Coordinates of C-alpha atoms and ligand atoms in Angstrom, one line a residue:
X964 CA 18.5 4.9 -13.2
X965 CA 21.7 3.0 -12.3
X966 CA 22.7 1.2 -9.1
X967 CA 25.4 4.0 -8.3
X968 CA 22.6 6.4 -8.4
X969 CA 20.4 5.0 -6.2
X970 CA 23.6 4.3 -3.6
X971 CA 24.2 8.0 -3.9
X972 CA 20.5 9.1 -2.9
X973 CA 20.8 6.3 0.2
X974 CA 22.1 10.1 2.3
X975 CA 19.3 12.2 0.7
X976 CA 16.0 9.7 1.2
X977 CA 13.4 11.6 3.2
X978 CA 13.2 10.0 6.5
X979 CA 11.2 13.0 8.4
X980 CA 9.1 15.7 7.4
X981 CA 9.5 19.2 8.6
X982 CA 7.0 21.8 7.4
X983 CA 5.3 23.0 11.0
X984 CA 3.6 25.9 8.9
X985 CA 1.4 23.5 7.1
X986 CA -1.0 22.3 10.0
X987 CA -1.4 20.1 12.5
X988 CA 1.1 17.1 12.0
X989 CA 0.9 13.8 12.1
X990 CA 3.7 10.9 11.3
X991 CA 2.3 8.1 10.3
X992 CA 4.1 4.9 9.3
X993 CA 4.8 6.0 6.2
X994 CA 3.3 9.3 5.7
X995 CA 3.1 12.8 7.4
X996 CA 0.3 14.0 7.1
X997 CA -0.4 18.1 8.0
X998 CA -4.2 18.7 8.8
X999 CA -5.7 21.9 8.3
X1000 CA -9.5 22.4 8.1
X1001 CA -10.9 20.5 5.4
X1002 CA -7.8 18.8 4.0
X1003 CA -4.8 17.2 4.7
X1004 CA -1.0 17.8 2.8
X1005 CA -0.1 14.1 2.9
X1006 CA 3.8 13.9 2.2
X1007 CA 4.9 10.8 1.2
X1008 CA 8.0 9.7 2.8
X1009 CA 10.9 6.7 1.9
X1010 CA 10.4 4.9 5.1
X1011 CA 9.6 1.2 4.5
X1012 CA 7.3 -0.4 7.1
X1013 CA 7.0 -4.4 7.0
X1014 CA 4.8 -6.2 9.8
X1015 CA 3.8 -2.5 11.5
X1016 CA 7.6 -1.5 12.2
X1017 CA 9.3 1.5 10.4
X1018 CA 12.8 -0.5 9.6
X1019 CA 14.5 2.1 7.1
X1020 CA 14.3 4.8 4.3
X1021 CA 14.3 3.5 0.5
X1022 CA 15.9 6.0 -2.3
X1023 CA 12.6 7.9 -4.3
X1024 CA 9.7 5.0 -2.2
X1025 CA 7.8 8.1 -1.5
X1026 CA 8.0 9.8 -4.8
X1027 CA 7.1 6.3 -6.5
X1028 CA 4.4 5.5 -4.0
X1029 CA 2.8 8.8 -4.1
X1030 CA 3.3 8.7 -8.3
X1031 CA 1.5 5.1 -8.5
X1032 CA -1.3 6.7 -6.0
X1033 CA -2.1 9.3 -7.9
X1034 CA -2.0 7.0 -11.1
X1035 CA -4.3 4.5 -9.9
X1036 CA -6.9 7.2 -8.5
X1037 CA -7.1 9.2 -11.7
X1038 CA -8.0 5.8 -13.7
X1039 CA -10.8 4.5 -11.0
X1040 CA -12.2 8.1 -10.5
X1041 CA -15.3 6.9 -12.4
X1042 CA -15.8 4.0 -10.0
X1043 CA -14.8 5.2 -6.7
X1044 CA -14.7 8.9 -5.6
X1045 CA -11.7 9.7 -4.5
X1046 CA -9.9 12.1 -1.7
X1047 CA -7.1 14.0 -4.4
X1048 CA -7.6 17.4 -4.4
X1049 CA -3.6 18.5 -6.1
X1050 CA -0.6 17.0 -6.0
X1051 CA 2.3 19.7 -5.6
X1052 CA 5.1 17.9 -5.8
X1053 CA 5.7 14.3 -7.0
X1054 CA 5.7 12.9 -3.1
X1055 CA 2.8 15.6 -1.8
X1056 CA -1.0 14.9 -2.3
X1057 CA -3.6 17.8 -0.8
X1058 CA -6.4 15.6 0.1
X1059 CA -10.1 16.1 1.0
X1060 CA -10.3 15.9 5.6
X1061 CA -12.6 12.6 5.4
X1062 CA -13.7 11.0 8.4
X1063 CA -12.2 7.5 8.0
X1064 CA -13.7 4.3 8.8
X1065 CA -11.8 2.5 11.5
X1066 CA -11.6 -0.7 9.5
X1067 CA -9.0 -1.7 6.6
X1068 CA -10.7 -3.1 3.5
X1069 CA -8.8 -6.0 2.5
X1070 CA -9.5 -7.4 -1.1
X1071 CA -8.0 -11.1 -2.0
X1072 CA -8.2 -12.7 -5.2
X1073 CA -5.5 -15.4 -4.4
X1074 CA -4.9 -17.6 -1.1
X1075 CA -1.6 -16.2 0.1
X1076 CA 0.8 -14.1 2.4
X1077 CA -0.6 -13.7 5.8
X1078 CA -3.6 -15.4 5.1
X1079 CA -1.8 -19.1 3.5
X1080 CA -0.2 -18.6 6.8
X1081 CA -2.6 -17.9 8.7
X1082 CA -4.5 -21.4 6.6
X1083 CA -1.5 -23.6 7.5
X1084 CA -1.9 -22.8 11.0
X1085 CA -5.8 -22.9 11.3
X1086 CA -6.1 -19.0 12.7
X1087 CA -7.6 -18.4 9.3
X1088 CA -11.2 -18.2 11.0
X1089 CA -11.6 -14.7 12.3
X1090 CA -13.1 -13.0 9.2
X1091 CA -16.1 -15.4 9.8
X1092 CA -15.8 -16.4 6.3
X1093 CA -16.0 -20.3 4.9
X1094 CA -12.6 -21.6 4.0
X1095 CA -12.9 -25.3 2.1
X1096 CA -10.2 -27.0 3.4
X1097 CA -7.5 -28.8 0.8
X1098 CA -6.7 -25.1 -0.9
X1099 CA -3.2 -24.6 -2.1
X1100 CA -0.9 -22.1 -1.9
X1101 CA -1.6 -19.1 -4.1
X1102 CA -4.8 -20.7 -5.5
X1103 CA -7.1 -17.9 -6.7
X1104 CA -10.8 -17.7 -5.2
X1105 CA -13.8 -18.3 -7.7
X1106 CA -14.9 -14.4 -6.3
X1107 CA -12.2 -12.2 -4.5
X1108 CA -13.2 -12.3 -0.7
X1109 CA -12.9 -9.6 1.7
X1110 CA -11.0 -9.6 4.9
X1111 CA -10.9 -6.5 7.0
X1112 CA -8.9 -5.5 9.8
X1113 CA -8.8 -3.1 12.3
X1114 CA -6.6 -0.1 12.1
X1115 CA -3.9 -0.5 14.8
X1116 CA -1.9 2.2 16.5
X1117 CA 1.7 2.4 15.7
X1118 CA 3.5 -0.7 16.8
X1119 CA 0.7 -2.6 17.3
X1120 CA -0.6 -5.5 15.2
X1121 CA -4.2 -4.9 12.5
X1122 CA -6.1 -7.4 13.8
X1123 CA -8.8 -9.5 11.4
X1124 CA -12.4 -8.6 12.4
X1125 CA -15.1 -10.2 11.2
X1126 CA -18.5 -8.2 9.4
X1127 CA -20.6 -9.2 12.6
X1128 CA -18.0 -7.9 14.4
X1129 CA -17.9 -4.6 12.6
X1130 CA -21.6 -4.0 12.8
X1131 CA -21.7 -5.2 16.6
X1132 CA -18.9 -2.5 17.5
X1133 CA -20.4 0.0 14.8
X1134 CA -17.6 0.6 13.2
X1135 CA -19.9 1.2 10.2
X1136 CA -23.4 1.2 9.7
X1137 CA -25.1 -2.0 7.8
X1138 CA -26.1 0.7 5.0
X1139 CA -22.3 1.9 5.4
X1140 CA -20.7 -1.3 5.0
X1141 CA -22.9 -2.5 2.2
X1142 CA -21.3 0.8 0.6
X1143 CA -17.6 0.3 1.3
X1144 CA -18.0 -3.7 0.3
X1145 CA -19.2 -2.8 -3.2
X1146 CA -16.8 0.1 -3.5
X1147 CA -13.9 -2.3 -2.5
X1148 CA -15.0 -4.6 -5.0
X1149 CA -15.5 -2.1 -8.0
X1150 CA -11.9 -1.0 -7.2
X1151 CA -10.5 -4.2 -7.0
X1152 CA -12.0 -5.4 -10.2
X1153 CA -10.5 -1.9 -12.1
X1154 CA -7.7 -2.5 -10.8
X1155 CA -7.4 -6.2 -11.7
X1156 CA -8.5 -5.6 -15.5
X1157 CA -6.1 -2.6 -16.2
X1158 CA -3.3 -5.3 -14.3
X1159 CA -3.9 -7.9 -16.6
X1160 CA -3.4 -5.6 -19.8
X1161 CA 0.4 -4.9 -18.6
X1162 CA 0.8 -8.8 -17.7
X1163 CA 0.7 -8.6 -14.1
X1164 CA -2.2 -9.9 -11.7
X1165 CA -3.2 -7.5 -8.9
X1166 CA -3.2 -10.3 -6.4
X1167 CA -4.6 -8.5 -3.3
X1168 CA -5.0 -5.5 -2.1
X1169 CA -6.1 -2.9 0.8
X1170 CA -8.3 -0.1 0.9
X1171 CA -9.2 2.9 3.4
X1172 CA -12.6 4.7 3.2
X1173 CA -14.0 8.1 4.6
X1174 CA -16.8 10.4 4.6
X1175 CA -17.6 14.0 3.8
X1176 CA -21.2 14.0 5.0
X1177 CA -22.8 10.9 3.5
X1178 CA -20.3 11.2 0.4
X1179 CA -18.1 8.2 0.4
X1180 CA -14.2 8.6 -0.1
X1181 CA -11.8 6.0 -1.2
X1182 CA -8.7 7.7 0.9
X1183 CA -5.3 6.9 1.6
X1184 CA -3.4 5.4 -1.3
X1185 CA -4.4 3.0 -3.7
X1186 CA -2.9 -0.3 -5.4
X1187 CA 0.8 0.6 -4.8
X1188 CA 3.4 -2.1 -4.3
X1189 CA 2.7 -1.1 -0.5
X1190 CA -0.9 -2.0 0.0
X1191 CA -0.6 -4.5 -2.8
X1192 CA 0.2 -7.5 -4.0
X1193 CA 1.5 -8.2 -7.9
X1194 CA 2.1 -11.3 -9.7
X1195 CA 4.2 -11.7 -12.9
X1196 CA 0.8 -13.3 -14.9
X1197 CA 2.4 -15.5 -17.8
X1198 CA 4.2 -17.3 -15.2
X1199 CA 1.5 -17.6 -12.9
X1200 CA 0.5 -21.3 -13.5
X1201 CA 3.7 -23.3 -14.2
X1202 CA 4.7 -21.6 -11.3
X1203 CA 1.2 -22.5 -9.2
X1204 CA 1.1 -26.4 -10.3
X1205 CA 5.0 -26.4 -9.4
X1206 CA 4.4 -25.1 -5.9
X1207 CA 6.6 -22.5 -6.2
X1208 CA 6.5 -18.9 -5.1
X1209 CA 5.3 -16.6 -7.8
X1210 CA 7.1 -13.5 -8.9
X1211 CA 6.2 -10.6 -7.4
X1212 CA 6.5 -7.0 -7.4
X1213 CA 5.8 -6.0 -3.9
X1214 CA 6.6 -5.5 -0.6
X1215 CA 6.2 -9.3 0.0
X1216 CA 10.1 -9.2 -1.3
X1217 CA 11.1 -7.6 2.3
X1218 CA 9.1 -9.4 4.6
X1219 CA 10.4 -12.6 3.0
X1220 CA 13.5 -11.6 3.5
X1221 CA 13.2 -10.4 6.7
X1222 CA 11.6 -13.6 7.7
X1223 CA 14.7 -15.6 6.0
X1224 CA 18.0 -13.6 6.6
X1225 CA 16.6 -12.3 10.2
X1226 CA 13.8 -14.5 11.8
X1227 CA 11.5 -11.0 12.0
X1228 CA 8.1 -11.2 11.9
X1229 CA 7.2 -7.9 13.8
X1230 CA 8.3 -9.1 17.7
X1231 CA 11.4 -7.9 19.2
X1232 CA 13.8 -5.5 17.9
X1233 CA 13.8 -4.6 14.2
X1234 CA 17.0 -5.2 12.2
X1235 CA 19.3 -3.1 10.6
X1236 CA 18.9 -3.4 6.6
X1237 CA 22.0 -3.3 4.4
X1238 CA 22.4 -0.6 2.1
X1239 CA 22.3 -2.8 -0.9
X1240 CA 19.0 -4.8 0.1
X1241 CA 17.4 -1.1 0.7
X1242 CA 19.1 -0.2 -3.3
X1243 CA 17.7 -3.7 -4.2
X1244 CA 14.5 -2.6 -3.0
X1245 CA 14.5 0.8 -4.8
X1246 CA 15.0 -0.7 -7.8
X1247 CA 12.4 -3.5 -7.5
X1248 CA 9.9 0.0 -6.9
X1249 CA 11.2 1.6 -9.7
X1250 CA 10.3 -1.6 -12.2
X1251 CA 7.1 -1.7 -10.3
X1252 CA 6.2 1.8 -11.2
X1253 CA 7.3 1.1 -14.7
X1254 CA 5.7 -2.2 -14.8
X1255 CA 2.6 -0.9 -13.7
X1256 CA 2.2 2.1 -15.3
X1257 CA 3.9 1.3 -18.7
X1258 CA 5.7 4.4 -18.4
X1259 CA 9.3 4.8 -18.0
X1260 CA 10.5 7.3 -14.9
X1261 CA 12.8 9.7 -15.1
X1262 CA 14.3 10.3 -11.3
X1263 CA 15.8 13.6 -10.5
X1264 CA 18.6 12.8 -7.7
X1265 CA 18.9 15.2 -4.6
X1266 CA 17.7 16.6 -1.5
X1267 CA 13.9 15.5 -1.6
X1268 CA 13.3 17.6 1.2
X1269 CA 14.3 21.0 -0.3
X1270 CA 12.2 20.4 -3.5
X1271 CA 9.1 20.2 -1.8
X1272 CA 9.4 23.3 0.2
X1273 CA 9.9 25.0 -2.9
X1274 CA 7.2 22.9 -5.0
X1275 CA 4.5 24.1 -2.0
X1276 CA 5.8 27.6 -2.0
X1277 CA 5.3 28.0 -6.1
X1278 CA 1.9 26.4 -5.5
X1279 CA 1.2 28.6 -2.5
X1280 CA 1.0 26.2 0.3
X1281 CA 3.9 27.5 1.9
Ligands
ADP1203 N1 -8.4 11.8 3.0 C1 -8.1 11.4 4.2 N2 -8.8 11.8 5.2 C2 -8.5 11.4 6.5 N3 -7.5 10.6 6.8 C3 -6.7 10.2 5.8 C4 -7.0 10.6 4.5 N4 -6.0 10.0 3.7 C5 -5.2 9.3 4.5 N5 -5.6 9.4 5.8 C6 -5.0 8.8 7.0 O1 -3.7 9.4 7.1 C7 -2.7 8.4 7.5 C8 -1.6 8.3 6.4 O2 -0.4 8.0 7.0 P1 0.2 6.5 7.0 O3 1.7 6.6 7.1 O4 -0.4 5.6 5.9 O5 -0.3 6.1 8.4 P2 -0.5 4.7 9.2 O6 0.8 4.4 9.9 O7 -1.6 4.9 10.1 O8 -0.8 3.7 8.1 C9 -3.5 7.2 7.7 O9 -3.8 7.0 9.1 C10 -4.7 7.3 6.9 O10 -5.8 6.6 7.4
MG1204 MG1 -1.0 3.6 5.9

Protein backbone atom coordinates (compact mmCIF):
# COMPACT_ATOMS: atom_id res chain seq x y z
CA UNK A 1 0.00 0.00 0.00
CA UNK A 2 1.23 3.40 -0.98
CA UNK A 3 1.93 6.48 1.13
CA UNK A 4 -1.13 8.40 -0.57
CA UNK A 5 -3.21 5.54 0.73
CA UNK A 6 -2.39 5.51 4.05
CA UNK A 7 -2.78 9.70 4.10
CA UNK A 8 -6.23 9.11 2.77
CA UNK A 9 -7.29 6.56 5.66
CA UNK A 10 -5.66 9.21 8.36
CA UNK A 11 -9.98 10.49 8.32
CA UNK A 12 -11.28 6.95 8.51
CA UNK A 13 -8.84 5.32 11.44
CA UNK A 14 -11.04 4.00 14.19
CA UNK A 15 -10.53 6.16 17.10
CA UNK A 16 -13.77 5.03 19.25
CA UNK A 17 -15.93 2.06 19.25
CA UNK A 18 -19.59 2.30 19.25
CA UNK A 19 -21.53 -1.08 19.39
CA UNK A 20 -23.69 -0.55 22.99
CA UNK A 21 -25.64 -3.80 21.88
CA UNK A 22 -22.65 -6.00 22.38
CA UNK A 23 -22.21 -5.83 26.30
CA UNK A 24 -20.89 -4.11 28.86
CA UNK A 25 -18.08 -1.75 27.57
CA UNK A 26 -14.98 -1.07 28.32
CA UNK A 27 -12.15 1.31 26.54
CA UNK A 28 -9.09 0.38 27.26
CA UNK A 29 -5.88 2.04 25.95
CA UNK A 30 -6.04 0.43 22.96
CA UNK A 31 -8.87 -1.85 22.87
CA UNK A 32 -12.68 -1.86 23.62
CA UNK A 33 -13.59 -4.43 24.91
CA UNK A 34 -17.75 -5.50 25.29
CA UNK A 35 -18.22 -8.17 28.14
CA UNK A 36 -21.00 -10.40 28.06
CA UNK A 37 -21.18 -13.55 30.21
CA UNK A 38 -18.37 -15.72 29.41
CA UNK A 39 -16.62 -13.77 26.76
CA UNK A 40 -15.55 -10.60 25.64
CA UNK A 41 -15.75 -8.97 21.80
CA UNK A 42 -12.37 -7.23 22.03
CA UNK A 43 -12.26 -4.67 19.05
CA UNK A 44 -9.05 -3.57 18.22
CA UNK A 45 -8.79 0.05 17.70
CA UNK A 46 -5.81 2.53 15.76
CA UNK A 47 -5.01 4.40 18.82
CA UNK A 48 -1.26 4.38 19.60
CA UNK A 49 -0.42 4.51 23.31
CA UNK A 50 3.43 5.17 24.21
CA UNK A 51 4.44 5.62 28.05
CA UNK A 52 0.56 4.84 29.24
CA UNK A 53 -0.95 7.96 27.12
CA UNK A 54 -3.31 7.47 24.14
CA UNK A 55 -1.46 10.18 21.73
CA UNK A 56 -3.24 9.44 18.26
CA UNK A 57 -4.96 6.97 15.78
CA UNK A 58 -2.57 5.10 13.23
CA UNK A 59 -4.26 4.06 9.62
CA UNK A 60 -5.13 -0.12 9.75
CA UNK A 61 -2.92 -0.41 13.76
CA UNK A 62 -5.85 -2.20 14.90
CA UNK A 63 -6.46 -4.47 11.94
CA UNK A 64 -2.61 -5.24 11.89
CA UNK A 65 -2.42 -5.71 15.63
CA UNK A 66 -5.36 -7.80 15.93
CA UNK A 67 -4.07 -9.93 12.48
CA UNK A 68 -0.42 -10.50 14.15
CA UNK A 69 -2.52 -11.56 17.52
CA UNK A 70 -4.37 -13.96 16.07
CA UNK A 71 -1.20 -15.19 14.11
CA UNK A 72 0.95 -15.64 16.95
CA UNK A 73 -1.86 -17.45 19.07
CA UNK A 74 -2.77 -20.03 16.36
CA UNK A 75 1.16 -21.02 16.09
CA UNK A 76 1.79 -21.23 20.18
CA UNK A 77 -1.66 -22.97 20.70
CA UNK A 78 0.28 -26.18 21.50
CA UNK A 79 2.29 -24.47 24.13
CA UNK A 80 0.07 -22.08 25.76
CA UNK A 81 -3.79 -22.29 25.82
CA UNK A 82 -5.04 -19.48 24.57
CA UNK A 83 -8.37 -17.03 25.11
CA UNK A 84 -9.50 -16.90 20.97
CA UNK A 85 -12.70 -18.14 20.61
CA UNK A 86 -13.59 -16.32 16.61
CA UNK A 87 -12.33 -13.56 15.02
CA UNK A 88 -15.27 -11.75 13.06
CA UNK A 89 -13.70 -9.23 11.44
CA UNK A 90 -9.93 -8.63 10.91
CA UNK A 91 -9.81 -5.95 14.08
CA UNK A 92 -12.60 -8.15 16.33
CA UNK A 93 -11.45 -11.18 18.47
CA UNK A 94 -14.51 -13.08 20.74
CA UNK A 95 -12.41 -14.18 23.59
CA UNK A 96 -12.93 -16.57 26.48
CA UNK A 97 -14.17 -13.97 30.13
CA UNK A 98 -10.85 -15.08 32.03
CA UNK A 99 -10.12 -13.79 35.34
CA UNK A 100 -6.77 -12.06 34.72
CA UNK A 101 -3.86 -11.89 36.93
CA UNK A 102 -3.18 -8.41 38.11
CA UNK A 103 0.52 -8.64 37.04
CA UNK A 104 2.12 -8.13 33.45
CA UNK A 105 4.57 -10.86 32.51
CA UNK A 106 7.48 -9.30 31.12
CA UNK A 107 9.96 -11.57 29.15
CA UNK A 108 13.66 -10.01 28.18
CA UNK A 109 16.12 -11.61 26.23
CA UNK A 110 18.30 -8.43 25.59
CA UNK A 111 19.28 -5.47 28.18
CA UNK A 112 17.40 -2.60 26.68
CA UNK A 113 14.54 0.07 26.55
CA UNK A 114 13.20 0.87 29.86
CA UNK A 115 15.25 -1.44 31.64
CA UNK A 116 19.08 -0.02 29.98
CA UNK A 117 17.47 3.00 31.32
CA UNK A 118 16.48 2.04 34.17
CA UNK A 119 20.54 0.22 34.46
CA UNK A 120 22.14 3.60 33.65
CA UNK A 121 20.35 5.16 36.42
CA UNK A 122 20.61 2.29 39.08
CA UNK A 123 16.57 1.95 39.56
CA UNK A 124 17.07 -1.34 37.88
CA UNK A 125 16.63 -3.14 41.31
CA UNK A 126 12.93 -3.56 41.86
CA UNK A 127 12.41 -6.93 40.19
CA UNK A 128 14.75 -8.35 42.98
CA UNK A 129 16.73 -9.93 40.35
CA UNK A 130 20.85 -9.87 40.24
CA UNK A 131 22.13 -7.48 37.67
CA UNK A 132 26.21 -7.93 37.14
CA UNK A 133 27.20 -4.64 36.75
CA UNK A 134 29.53 -3.64 33.39
CA UNK A 135 26.49 -4.90 30.95
CA UNK A 136 26.16 -3.01 27.72
CA UNK A 137 23.49 -1.73 25.92
CA UNK A 138 21.40 -4.27 24.14
CA UNK A 139 23.61 -7.29 25.42
CA UNK A 140 21.43 -10.42 25.46
CA UNK A 141 21.03 -12.45 28.86
CA UNK A 142 22.60 -16.10 28.97
CA UNK A 143 18.56 -17.09 29.90
CA UNK A 144 15.78 -14.47 29.14
CA UNK A 145 14.73 -12.94 32.68
CA UNK A 146 11.42 -12.03 33.76
CA UNK A 147 10.29 -8.65 34.96
CA UNK A 148 6.75 -8.13 35.94
CA UNK A 149 4.75 -5.27 36.54
CA UNK A 150 1.76 -4.30 37.90
CA UNK A 151 -1.20 -3.37 35.77
CA UNK A 152 -1.83 0.31 36.19
CA UNK A 153 -5.13 2.25 35.68
CA UNK A 154 -5.26 4.48 32.72
CA UNK A 155 -2.84 7.28 33.05
CA UNK A 156 -0.94 5.87 35.58
CA UNK A 157 2.57 4.36 35.41
CA UNK A 158 3.07 -0.13 35.52
CA UNK A 159 5.16 -0.29 38.15
CA UNK A 160 8.10 -3.15 38.47
CA UNK A 161 7.21 -5.68 41.31
CA UNK A 162 9.25 -8.02 42.46
CA UNK A 163 8.10 -12.19 42.81
CA UNK A 164 8.27 -11.68 46.69
CA UNK A 165 6.32 -8.95 46.23
CA UNK A 166 3.75 -10.76 44.18
CA UNK A 167 3.37 -13.69 46.51
CA UNK A 168 3.37 -11.20 49.72
CA UNK A 169 0.27 -9.20 48.01
CA UNK A 170 -1.09 -12.52 46.46
CA UNK A 171 -1.41 -11.44 43.41
CA UNK A 172 -0.91 -15.17 42.45
CA UNK A 173 -0.54 -18.13 44.27
CA UNK A 174 3.26 -19.79 44.55
CA UNK A 175 1.63 -22.83 42.57
CA UNK A 176 0.07 -19.95 40.23
CA UNK A 177 3.09 -18.20 39.51
CA UNK A 178 5.29 -21.17 39.06
CA UNK A 179 2.47 -21.69 36.19
CA UNK A 180 2.53 -18.37 34.52
CA UNK A 181 6.60 -18.21 34.79
CA UNK A 182 6.90 -21.40 32.72
CA UNK A 183 4.11 -20.39 30.45
CA UNK A 184 5.85 -17.03 29.78
CA UNK A 185 8.82 -18.79 29.13
CA UNK A 186 7.51 -21.59 26.67
CA UNK A 187 5.87 -18.59 24.82
CA UNK A 188 8.81 -16.62 24.67
CA UNK A 189 10.99 -19.31 23.45
CA UNK A 190 8.18 -20.10 20.39
CA UNK A 191 8.08 -17.03 19.72
CA UNK A 192 11.87 -16.48 19.58
CA UNK A 193 12.59 -19.67 17.27
CA UNK A 194 9.77 -18.97 14.68
CA UNK A 195 11.52 -15.02 14.89
CA UNK A 196 14.73 -16.19 13.99
CA UNK A 197 13.53 -18.23 10.87
CA UNK A 198 12.23 -14.76 9.28
CA UNK A 199 15.59 -12.94 10.40
CA UNK A 200 14.37 -10.97 13.16
CA UNK A 201 15.10 -11.49 16.96
CA UNK A 202 12.02 -11.24 19.31
CA UNK A 203 13.91 -9.04 21.68
CA UNK A 204 11.31 -8.78 24.61
CA UNK A 205 8.15 -9.15 25.15
CA UNK A 206 4.84 -8.92 27.49
CA UNK A 207 2.28 -11.32 28.45
CA UNK A 208 -1.26 -11.31 30.29
CA UNK A 209 -2.59 -14.44 31.89
CA UNK A 210 -6.18 -15.52 33.22
CA UNK A 211 -8.20 -18.28 34.46
CA UNK A 212 -11.30 -20.23 33.72
CA UNK A 213 -11.39 -22.30 36.92
CA UNK A 214 -7.89 -23.69 37.34
CA UNK A 215 -7.38 -23.63 33.39
CA UNK A 216 -4.71 -21.19 32.68
CA UNK A 217 -5.23 -18.60 29.68
CA UNK A 218 -2.60 -16.71 27.86
CA UNK A 219 -5.08 -13.51 27.11
CA UNK A 220 -4.73 -10.29 25.67
CA UNK A 221 -2.63 -10.15 22.67
CA UNK A 222 0.53 -11.66 21.93
CA UNK A 223 4.07 -10.79 20.32
CA UNK A 224 2.76 -7.73 18.31
CA UNK A 225 4.95 -4.74 17.50
CA UNK A 226 2.90 -3.29 20.64
CA UNK A 227 3.91 -5.58 23.42
CA UNK A 228 7.07 -6.48 21.63
CA UNK A 229 10.26 -5.73 20.84
CA UNK A 230 12.03 -6.81 17.19
CA UNK A 231 15.45 -6.63 16.06
CA UNK A 232 16.63 -6.85 12.46
CA UNK A 233 19.06 -10.25 13.36
CA UNK A 234 21.89 -10.16 10.60
CA UNK A 235 22.66 -6.82 11.76
CA UNK A 236 22.46 -7.43 15.27
CA UNK A 237 26.21 -7.71 16.16
CA UNK A 238 28.07 -5.07 14.03
CA UNK A 239 25.54 -3.02 15.23
CA UNK A 240 25.98 -4.30 19.21
CA UNK A 241 30.05 -4.11 19.20
CA UNK A 242 29.51 -0.49 17.44
CA UNK A 243 27.24 0.71 20.21
CA UNK A 244 24.68 1.53 18.04
CA UNK A 245 20.94 1.29 18.27
CA UNK A 246 19.70 -1.80 16.50
CA UNK A 247 16.91 -1.78 13.90
CA UNK A 248 13.80 -2.31 15.10
CA UNK A 249 10.32 -2.99 14.20
CA UNK A 250 8.38 -1.72 17.04
CA UNK A 251 6.82 0.69 18.90
CA UNK A 252 10.33 1.69 20.46
CA UNK A 253 10.31 3.95 16.95
CA UNK A 254 7.66 6.39 18.75
CA UNK A 255 8.78 6.59 22.06
CA UNK A 256 12.21 7.44 20.62
CA UNK A 257 10.86 9.92 18.81
CA UNK A 258 8.81 11.28 21.24
CA UNK A 259 11.70 11.43 23.59
CA UNK A 260 13.88 13.27 20.79
CA UNK A 261 11.55 15.69 18.80
CA UNK A 262 9.24 16.41 22.10
CA UNK A 263 11.09 15.67 25.49
CA UNK A 264 7.88 13.22 26.38
CA UNK A 265 8.37 10.55 28.49
CA UNK A 266 4.67 10.18 29.83
CA UNK A 267 4.55 13.60 32.31
CA UNK A 268 2.69 16.54 31.31
CA UNK A 269 0.65 17.01 28.31
CA UNK A 270 0.92 14.68 25.43
CA UNK A 271 1.91 16.14 21.98
CA UNK A 272 0.21 16.43 18.89
CA UNK A 273 1.77 13.90 16.27
CA UNK A 274 2.07 15.04 12.58
CA UNK A 275 0.27 13.29 10.07
CA UNK A 276 3.28 12.00 8.34
CA UNK A 277 5.04 10.56 11.52
CA UNK A 278 1.55 8.72 12.24
CA UNK A 279 1.69 7.49 8.03
CA UNK A 280 5.43 6.74 8.94
CA UNK A 281 4.30 4.68 11.59
CA UNK A 282 1.60 2.82 9.58
CA UNK A 283 3.89 1.82 7.35
CA UNK A 284 6.63 0.62 9.76
CA UNK A 285 3.31 -1.78 11.10
CA UNK A 286 2.51 -2.78 7.82
CA UNK A 287 6.40 -4.18 7.14
CA UNK A 288 6.14 -5.59 10.59
CA UNK A 289 3.22 -7.56 9.80
CA UNK A 290 4.88 -8.67 6.65
CA UNK A 291 8.12 -9.07 8.20
CA UNK A 292 6.77 -11.19 10.74
CA UNK A 293 4.44 -13.15 9.20
CA UNK A 294 6.14 -13.61 5.76
CA UNK A 295 2.93 -12.87 4.23
CA UNK A 296 2.23 -9.91 2.17
CA UNK A 297 -1.23 -7.81 3.32
CA UNK A 298 -3.63 -6.73 1.21
CA UNK A 299 -5.42 -3.44 3.02
CA UNK A 300 -8.91 -2.64 2.01
CA UNK A 301 -9.24 1.25 2.49
CA UNK A 302 -12.48 2.81 4.21
CA UNK A 303 -14.60 3.27 7.00
CA UNK A 304 -13.34 0.57 9.49
CA UNK A 305 -16.13 1.29 11.60
CA UNK A 306 -18.97 0.31 9.18
CA UNK A 307 -17.27 -3.05 8.18
CA UNK A 308 -17.37 -4.41 11.44
CA UNK A 309 -20.94 -3.79 12.17
CA UNK A 310 -21.61 -5.62 9.20
CA UNK A 311 -18.77 -8.38 9.74
CA UNK A 312 -20.70 -9.05 13.49
CA UNK A 313 -24.12 -8.83 11.98
CA UNK A 314 -23.15 -11.79 9.15
CA UNK A 315 -21.62 -13.63 12.03
CA UNK A 316 -24.56 -13.00 14.31
CA UNK A 317 -23.19 -10.91 17.03
CA UNK A 318 -25.04 -8.03 16.19
N1 LIG B 1 -9.63 -13.04 27.69
C1 LIG B 1 -9.64 -12.02 28.54
N2 LIG B 1 -10.27 -12.09 29.72
C2 LIG B 1 -10.30 -11.02 30.57
N3 LIG B 1 -9.71 -9.84 30.32
C3 LIG B 1 -9.05 -9.70 29.14
C4 LIG B 1 -8.98 -10.78 28.20
N4 LIG B 1 -8.26 -10.35 27.14
C5 LIG B 1 -7.90 -9.09 27.38
N5 LIG B 1 -8.37 -8.67 28.58
C6 LIG B 1 -8.23 -7.34 29.18
O1 LIG B 1 -8.91 -6.42 28.31
C7 LIG B 1 -8.20 -5.18 28.20
C8 LIG B 1 -7.80 -4.94 26.74
O2 LIG B 1 -7.75 -3.60 26.43
P1 LIG B 1 -6.41 -2.74 26.38
O3 LIG B 1 -6.66 -1.61 25.47
O4 LIG B 1 -5.22 -3.61 26.12
O5 LIG B 1 -6.42 -2.24 27.88
P2 LIG B 1 -5.28 -1.60 28.79
O6 LIG B 1 -5.36 -0.14 28.57
O7 LIG B 1 -5.75 -2.00 30.16
O8 LIG B 1 -3.98 -2.22 28.36
C9 LIG B 1 -6.99 -5.33 29.11
O9 LIG B 1 -7.29 -4.75 30.36
C10 LIG B 1 -6.80 -6.84 29.24
O10 LIG B 1 -6.20 -7.18 30.45
MG1 LIG C 1 -3.20 -3.58 26.91
Amino acid sequence: MNTSALHAQLSHTLRQVNLPTLGTHYQGKVRDTYRQKDRLILVTSDRLSAFDHVLTTIPFKGEILNRLATFWFERTKHVVPNHILDVPDPNVTVARACEPFAIEMVVRGYLTGSLWRDYQKGTHTAYGLPFPAGLRKDEVFPEPIITPSTKAQYGQHDEPISEAEILSRGLASPRDWARLTEAAKALFAEGQKWARTRGLILVDTKYEFGKVGDDLYVIDEIHTPDSSRYWVADEYEARFTKGEDQRMLDKENIRQWLIRERNFQGHGTPPVIPDEVRVDLATKYLTAYERITGTELKLEPGDVHARIEKNLRAAGYL
